[in-house]
Short mmCIF file of C-alpha atoms in Angstrom, two decimals:
data_model
loop_
_atom_site.label_atom_id
_atom_site.label_comp_id
_atom_site.label_asym_id
_atom_site.label_seq_id
_atom_site.Cartn_x
_atom_site.Cartn_y
_atom_site.Cartn_z
CA UNK A 355 -37.97 -147.07 3.11
CA UNK A 356 -34.16 -146.84 3.01
CA UNK A 357 -32.47 -144.86 5.77
CA UNK A 358 -31.29 -141.40 4.80
CA UNK A 359 -28.94 -140.95 7.75
CA UNK A 360 -25.67 -139.20 7.01
CA UNK A 361 -22.66 -141.51 6.62
CA UNK A 362 -19.51 -140.48 8.47
CA UNK A 363 -16.20 -142.34 8.23
CA UNK A 364 -13.53 -142.08 10.92
CA UNK A 365 -10.10 -143.64 11.20
CA UNK A 366 -8.28 -144.96 14.22
CA UNK A 367 -4.78 -143.63 14.70
CA UNK A 368 -2.96 -146.65 13.23
CA UNK A 369 -5.09 -147.22 10.11
CA UNK A 370 -5.23 -143.74 8.64
CA UNK A 371 -3.04 -144.78 5.67
CA UNK A 372 -5.81 -147.20 4.56
CA UNK A 373 -8.79 -145.18 5.81
CA UNK A 374 -7.88 -142.21 3.61
CA UNK A 375 -7.91 -144.45 0.53
CA UNK A 376 -11.24 -146.02 1.55
CA UNK A 377 -12.81 -142.60 2.11
CA UNK A 378 -11.47 -141.35 -1.23
CA UNK A 379 -12.96 -144.32 -3.09
CA UNK A 380 -16.23 -143.78 -1.23
CA UNK A 381 -16.22 -140.09 -2.17
CA UNK A 382 -16.08 -138.57 1.28
CA UNK A 383 -13.46 -136.99 3.54
CA UNK A 384 -12.56 -138.64 6.82
CA UNK A 385 -14.29 -137.16 9.85
CA UNK A 386 -12.41 -135.10 12.43
CA UNK A 387 -10.96 -137.25 15.19
CA UNK A 388 -8.24 -136.81 17.80
CA UNK A 389 -6.50 -139.34 20.01
CA UNK A 390 -4.82 -137.97 23.10
CA UNK A 391 -2.52 -139.97 25.34
CA UNK A 392 -1.78 -139.39 29.00
CA UNK A 393 1.85 -139.67 30.05
CA UNK A 394 1.28 -143.22 31.26
CA UNK A 395 -0.09 -144.27 27.84
CA UNK A 396 -3.81 -144.08 28.69
CA UNK A 397 -5.91 -143.35 25.60
CA UNK A 398 -8.48 -140.57 25.28
CA UNK A 399 -10.25 -140.43 21.87
CA UNK A 400 -12.62 -137.64 20.86
CA UNK A 401 -14.60 -136.77 17.73
CA UNK A 402 -14.26 -133.22 16.44
CA UNK A 403 -17.70 -133.13 14.79
CA UNK A 404 -21.24 -134.22 15.58
CA UNK A 405 -22.25 -137.84 14.92
CA UNK A 406 -25.79 -137.50 16.29
CA UNK A 407 -28.17 -139.57 14.16
CA UNK A 408 -25.38 -140.60 11.74
CA UNK A 409 -24.39 -143.99 10.37
CA UNK A 410 -20.80 -144.12 11.56
CA UNK A 411 -18.02 -146.34 10.17
CA UNK A 412 -14.93 -146.67 12.36
CA UNK A 413 -11.86 -148.09 10.58
CA UNK A 414 -9.10 -149.66 12.64
CA UNK A 415 -7.00 -152.78 12.17
CA UNK A 416 -5.95 -154.32 15.48
CA UNK A 417 -2.18 -154.64 15.03
CA UNK A 418 -0.37 -154.66 17.35
CA UNK A 419 -3.59 -155.76 19.01
CA UNK A 420 -3.75 -154.24 22.51
CA UNK A 421 -3.64 -150.45 22.05
CA UNK A 422 -5.44 -150.45 18.70
CA UNK A 423 -8.25 -152.64 20.00
CA UNK A 424 -8.65 -150.49 23.11
CA UNK A 425 -8.75 -147.34 20.99
CA UNK A 426 -11.46 -148.87 18.78
CA UNK A 427 -13.57 -149.87 21.79
CA UNK A 428 -13.36 -146.33 23.17
CA UNK A 429 -14.27 -144.90 19.75
CA UNK A 430 -17.43 -147.02 19.66
CA UNK A 431 -18.33 -145.96 23.19
CA UNK A 432 -17.80 -142.29 22.31
CA UNK A 433 -20.10 -142.64 19.29
CA UNK A 434 -22.81 -144.30 21.37
CA UNK A 435 -22.63 -141.58 24.02
CA UNK A 436 -22.82 -138.95 21.24
CA UNK A 437 -26.09 -140.50 19.97
CA UNK A 438 -24.87 -142.04 16.71
CA UNK A 439 -27.65 -143.90 14.90
CA UNK A 440 -25.66 -146.96 13.80
CA UNK A 441 -22.02 -147.89 14.45
CA UNK A 442 -20.12 -150.24 12.14
CA UNK A 443 -16.56 -151.20 13.03
CA UNK A 444 -14.38 -151.86 9.99
CA UNK A 445 -11.49 -154.08 11.08
CA UNK A 446 -9.42 -154.95 7.99
CA UNK A 447 -7.07 -157.11 10.10
CA UNK A 448 -8.85 -158.76 13.03
CA UNK A 449 -6.26 -159.40 15.73
CA UNK A 450 -6.51 -162.43 18.05
CA UNK A 451 -8.33 -164.40 15.32
CA UNK A 452 -5.73 -167.19 15.57
CA UNK A 453 -6.98 -167.96 19.08
CA UNK A 454 -10.39 -169.22 17.95
CA UNK A 455 -10.66 -172.49 19.93
CA UNK A 456 -9.21 -174.44 22.84
CA UNK A 457 -6.42 -176.41 21.19
CA UNK A 458 -4.89 -177.36 24.54
CA UNK A 459 -5.98 -177.20 28.20
CA UNK A 460 -6.26 -173.96 30.17
CA UNK A 461 -6.07 -171.44 27.33
CA UNK A 462 -8.43 -168.62 26.40
CA UNK A 463 -10.51 -168.28 23.25
CA UNK A 464 -9.31 -164.74 22.58
CA UNK A 465 -11.35 -164.21 19.40
CA UNK A 466 -14.54 -164.73 21.43
CA UNK A 467 -13.29 -162.32 24.12
CA UNK A 468 -12.78 -159.63 21.45
CA UNK A 469 -16.28 -160.31 20.08
CA UNK A 470 -17.75 -159.89 23.57
CA UNK A 471 -15.90 -156.60 24.09
CA UNK A 472 -17.07 -155.17 20.76
CA UNK A 473 -20.65 -156.09 21.61
CA UNK A 474 -20.43 -154.71 25.15
CA UNK A 475 -19.62 -151.16 23.96
CA UNK A 476 -22.59 -151.07 21.56
CA UNK A 477 -21.23 -152.10 18.16
CA UNK A 478 -24.01 -152.68 15.62
CA UNK A 479 -22.03 -154.35 12.83
CA UNK A 480 -18.58 -155.65 11.93
CA UNK A 481 -16.88 -155.55 8.53
CA UNK A 482 -13.63 -157.44 8.01
CA UNK A 483 -11.74 -159.47 5.41
CA UNK A 484 -10.31 -162.99 5.41
CA UNK A 485 -10.69 -164.02 9.03
CA UNK A 486 -8.27 -166.72 10.17
CA UNK A 487 -11.30 -168.99 10.55
CA UNK A 488 -14.68 -168.20 9.01
CA UNK A 489 -16.58 -169.64 11.97
CA UNK A 490 -15.42 -166.69 14.10
CA UNK A 491 -18.43 -164.90 12.61
CA UNK A 492 -20.53 -167.09 14.92
CA UNK A 493 -18.94 -165.46 17.97
CA UNK A 494 -20.89 -162.27 17.22
CA UNK A 495 -24.56 -161.63 17.97
CA UNK A 496 -24.74 -158.82 15.41
CA UNK A 497 -24.22 -158.83 11.61
CA UNK A 498 -20.74 -159.58 10.26
CA UNK A 499 -19.74 -158.73 6.69
CA UNK A 500 -16.85 -161.05 5.85
CA UNK A 501 -15.20 -159.86 2.63
CA UNK A 502 -12.90 -162.06 0.55
CA UNK A 503 -9.40 -161.14 -0.58
CA UNK A 504 -9.89 -163.26 -3.72
CA UNK A 505 -11.61 -160.21 -5.24
CA UNK A 506 -8.22 -158.47 -5.24
CA UNK A 507 -5.74 -161.33 -5.59
CA UNK A 508 -7.33 -163.53 -8.27
CA UNK A 509 -7.26 -160.84 -11.01
CA UNK A 510 -3.56 -160.20 -10.28
CA UNK A 511 -2.58 -163.88 -10.43
CA UNK A 512 -4.60 -164.28 -13.65
CA UNK A 513 -2.66 -161.36 -15.15
CA UNK A 514 0.57 -163.37 -14.75
CA UNK A 515 -0.69 -166.02 -17.21
CA UNK A 516 1.01 -168.85 -15.31
CA UNK A 517 0.97 -172.23 -17.04
CA UNK A 518 0.33 -175.46 -15.14
CA UNK A 519 -0.85 -173.52 -12.09
CA UNK A 520 -1.29 -175.39 -8.81
CA UNK A 521 -2.57 -173.83 -5.59
CA UNK A 522 -1.00 -174.94 -2.30
CA UNK A 523 -1.87 -174.49 1.35
CA UNK A 524 1.05 -174.20 3.80
CA UNK A 525 -0.96 -176.26 6.30
CA UNK A 526 -3.82 -178.75 6.26
CA UNK A 527 -6.11 -176.32 8.11
CA UNK A 528 -6.03 -173.98 5.10
CA UNK A 529 -7.32 -176.58 2.63
CA UNK A 530 -10.72 -174.92 2.25
CA UNK A 531 -9.09 -171.53 1.62
CA UNK A 532 -6.79 -173.04 -1.03
CA UNK A 533 -9.70 -174.87 -2.69
CA UNK A 534 -11.74 -171.65 -2.83
CA UNK A 535 -8.80 -169.87 -4.50
CA UNK A 536 -8.07 -172.75 -6.90
CA UNK A 537 -11.61 -172.93 -8.28
CA UNK A 538 -11.10 -169.58 -10.00
CA UNK A 539 -8.36 -171.18 -12.10
CA UNK A 540 -9.79 -174.70 -12.37
CA UNK A 541 -6.54 -175.72 -10.69
CA UNK A 542 -5.56 -178.63 -8.48
CA UNK A 543 -4.47 -178.12 -4.88
CA UNK A 544 -1.68 -179.62 -2.79
CA UNK A 545 -1.22 -179.47 0.98
CA UNK A 546 1.81 -179.00 3.19
CA UNK A 547 1.33 -180.95 6.41
CA UNK A 548 3.31 -179.34 9.22
CA UNK A 549 4.02 -180.28 12.81
CA UNK A 550 4.96 -177.54 15.28
CA UNK A 551 7.20 -177.81 18.34
CA UNK A 552 5.83 -174.49 19.60
CA UNK A 553 4.34 -171.24 18.22
CA UNK A 554 6.28 -169.92 15.19
CA UNK A 555 8.61 -172.94 15.18
CA UNK A 556 8.09 -175.89 12.81
CA UNK A 557 9.43 -179.37 13.60
CA UNK A 558 8.63 -181.08 10.29
CA UNK A 559 6.68 -180.63 7.04
CA UNK A 560 5.72 -182.84 4.11
CA UNK A 561 3.89 -182.22 0.81
CA UNK A 562 0.67 -184.06 -0.06
CA UNK A 563 0.33 -183.96 -3.85
CA UNK A 564 2.47 -183.68 -7.01
CA UNK A 565 4.02 -180.33 -8.01
CA UNK A 566 6.58 -181.51 -10.58
CA UNK A 567 6.99 -178.78 -13.25
CA UNK A 568 4.16 -176.67 -11.82
CA UNK A 569 3.95 -172.96 -11.03
CA UNK A 570 2.73 -173.05 -7.44
CA UNK A 571 0.79 -170.33 -5.60
CA UNK A 572 0.78 -170.70 -1.81
CA UNK A 573 -2.36 -169.22 -0.25
CA UNK A 574 -2.79 -168.21 3.40
CA UNK A 575 -4.74 -165.64 5.39
CA UNK A 576 -1.69 -164.04 7.04
CA UNK A 577 2.08 -164.15 7.24
CA UNK A 578 3.68 -163.62 10.64
CA UNK A 579 7.37 -164.56 10.88
CA UNK A 580 7.27 -166.22 7.46
CA UNK A 581 8.83 -169.43 8.76
CA UNK A 582 6.02 -171.73 7.61
CA UNK A 583 5.67 -170.06 4.22
CA UNK A 584 9.39 -170.07 3.42
CA UNK A 585 9.83 -173.68 4.52
CA UNK A 586 6.82 -174.73 2.41
CA UNK A 587 8.21 -172.85 -0.61
CA UNK A 588 11.59 -174.58 -0.25
CA UNK A 589 10.02 -178.03 0.02
CA UNK A 590 7.80 -177.37 -3.02
CA UNK A 591 10.86 -176.38 -5.06
CA UNK A 592 12.68 -179.47 -3.82
CA UNK A 593 9.71 -181.54 -5.02
CA UNK A 594 10.14 -180.16 -8.55
CA UNK A 595 7.98 -177.01 -8.66
CA UNK A 596 9.01 -174.64 -11.46
CA UNK A 597 8.25 -171.55 -9.38
CA UNK A 598 6.63 -170.70 -6.05
CA UNK A 599 4.92 -167.46 -5.10
CA UNK A 600 2.65 -166.71 -2.14
CA UNK A 601 -0.57 -164.80 -1.54
CA UNK A 602 -1.32 -163.71 2.04
CA UNK A 603 -3.99 -161.15 2.90
CA UNK A 604 -2.53 -159.81 6.14
CA UNK A 605 1.22 -158.96 6.30
CA UNK A 606 1.83 -159.15 10.06
CA UNK A 607 5.57 -159.50 9.29
CA UNK A 608 6.96 -159.83 12.81
CA UNK A 609 10.42 -160.89 13.94
CA UNK A 610 12.74 -161.79 11.07
CA UNK A 611 9.95 -161.99 8.50
CA UNK A 612 11.47 -159.55 6.02
CA UNK A 613 14.81 -161.35 6.04
CA UNK A 614 13.08 -164.72 5.76
CA UNK A 615 11.17 -163.58 2.66
CA UNK A 616 14.17 -161.87 1.07
CA UNK A 617 16.32 -165.00 1.49
CA UNK A 618 13.63 -167.49 0.46
CA UNK A 619 13.03 -169.23 -2.88
CA UNK A 620 9.73 -167.34 -3.29
CA UNK A 621 9.38 -165.47 -6.58
CA UNK A 622 7.21 -162.91 -4.81
CA UNK A 623 4.88 -162.44 -1.86
CA UNK A 624 1.57 -160.75 -2.68
CA UNK A 625 -0.19 -159.10 0.26
CA UNK A 626 -2.89 -156.50 0.91
CA UNK A 627 -2.66 -153.22 2.80
CA UNK A 628 -4.79 -154.27 5.80
CA UNK A 629 -1.56 -153.80 7.77
CA UNK A 630 1.03 -151.19 6.71
CA UNK A 631 4.42 -152.34 5.42
CA UNK A 632 7.04 -150.96 7.81
CA UNK A 633 10.04 -151.84 5.65
CA UNK A 634 10.56 -151.98 1.86
CA UNK A 635 11.10 -155.43 0.38
CA UNK A 636 11.72 -156.10 -3.31
CA UNK A 637 9.96 -159.46 -3.12
CA UNK A 638 6.71 -158.09 -1.69
CA UNK A 639 3.90 -156.67 -3.83
CA UNK A 640 1.11 -154.82 -2.00
CA UNK A 641 -2.42 -154.69 -3.46
CA UNK A 642 -4.98 -152.37 -1.91
CA UNK A 643 -8.36 -153.46 -0.51
CA UNK A 644 -9.53 -149.84 -0.15
CA UNK A 645 -11.94 -149.90 -3.08
CA UNK A 646 -13.44 -153.19 -1.91
CA UNK A 647 -14.18 -151.77 1.55
CA UNK A 648 -15.51 -148.52 0.05
CA UNK A 649 -17.96 -150.47 -2.12
CA UNK A 650 -19.05 -152.52 0.89
CA UNK A 651 -19.72 -149.35 2.90
CA UNK A 652 -21.82 -148.03 0.02
CA UNK A 653 -23.86 -151.24 -0.11
CA UNK A 654 -24.50 -151.15 3.62
CA UNK A 655 -25.63 -147.53 3.30
CA UNK A 656 -28.01 -148.44 0.47
CA UNK A 657 -29.18 -151.69 2.10
CA UNK A 658 -27.85 -153.72 -0.83
CA UNK A 659 -26.28 -157.17 -0.95
CA UNK A 660 -22.65 -157.49 0.11
CA UNK A 661 -22.32 -160.85 -1.65
CA UNK A 662 -22.40 -159.02 -4.99
CA UNK A 663 -18.80 -158.00 -4.19
CA UNK A 664 -17.57 -161.58 -4.13
CA UNK A 665 -15.72 -162.63 -7.25
CA UNK A 666 -18.07 -165.58 -7.76
CA UNK A 667 -20.69 -163.03 -8.80
#
């Protein structure tokens, strides 16, 4: 028999802009929640209503990671100590996902550390979208619902009616992501092979594939400083591409990212609202993932399949 526990949705302090839209699409108001800070910055979250016996959904992207992640951990702990029935953390942007393996000696696997912390406070389930690497799901010993941004981005790109469309990945590691996107258009893919000197600094890049006369769509999970994306776009244009636009789920947009995008050859950058846009930019179009998350919450409540939300279905 399906559970009839009351669903309650709460937002962390930095994701309220998205949480309100998710709750509205779900058909419910956000629950009462307050975050207090001591003068030294210590966090003290509290819920302003009972969660006893409820199925609780806590929405919080972890950007910038440290404070937002700590707040989320304390929210889960507070729910557990208040006798919530089931606690699902909804993390639209999962911070530290780029540190998913040991790529050189004596470094941490931060994504696994975050998984351990979420489990240690009593999290029952995680919902997120477009992880940097899908295998991060294996770091968790509880269910993970990994939504796909293609559900939002593919209809928009189709609406542009681009001829001779080619999908590109700004690095070889994103080949699978580009191929998954391209199959919705029966399009070919090309790869940009990059070599880094250090984080956020590219030494060289070359294109694998032919883009002459094509309308190219660069696909990536996130954009940070924009250096890789802008360099890839310039090289694709130099190789004869008719136009280049980019699709990135998570707009981290640190450093000089906005200037890099504004001064690039990109026609436009299409992103989601997993992270709020701090500055206006005429080249950036924001599509919301609120309805997608709201539908996923409803399916979890009703014990229905999440995969029905994927565009393949």
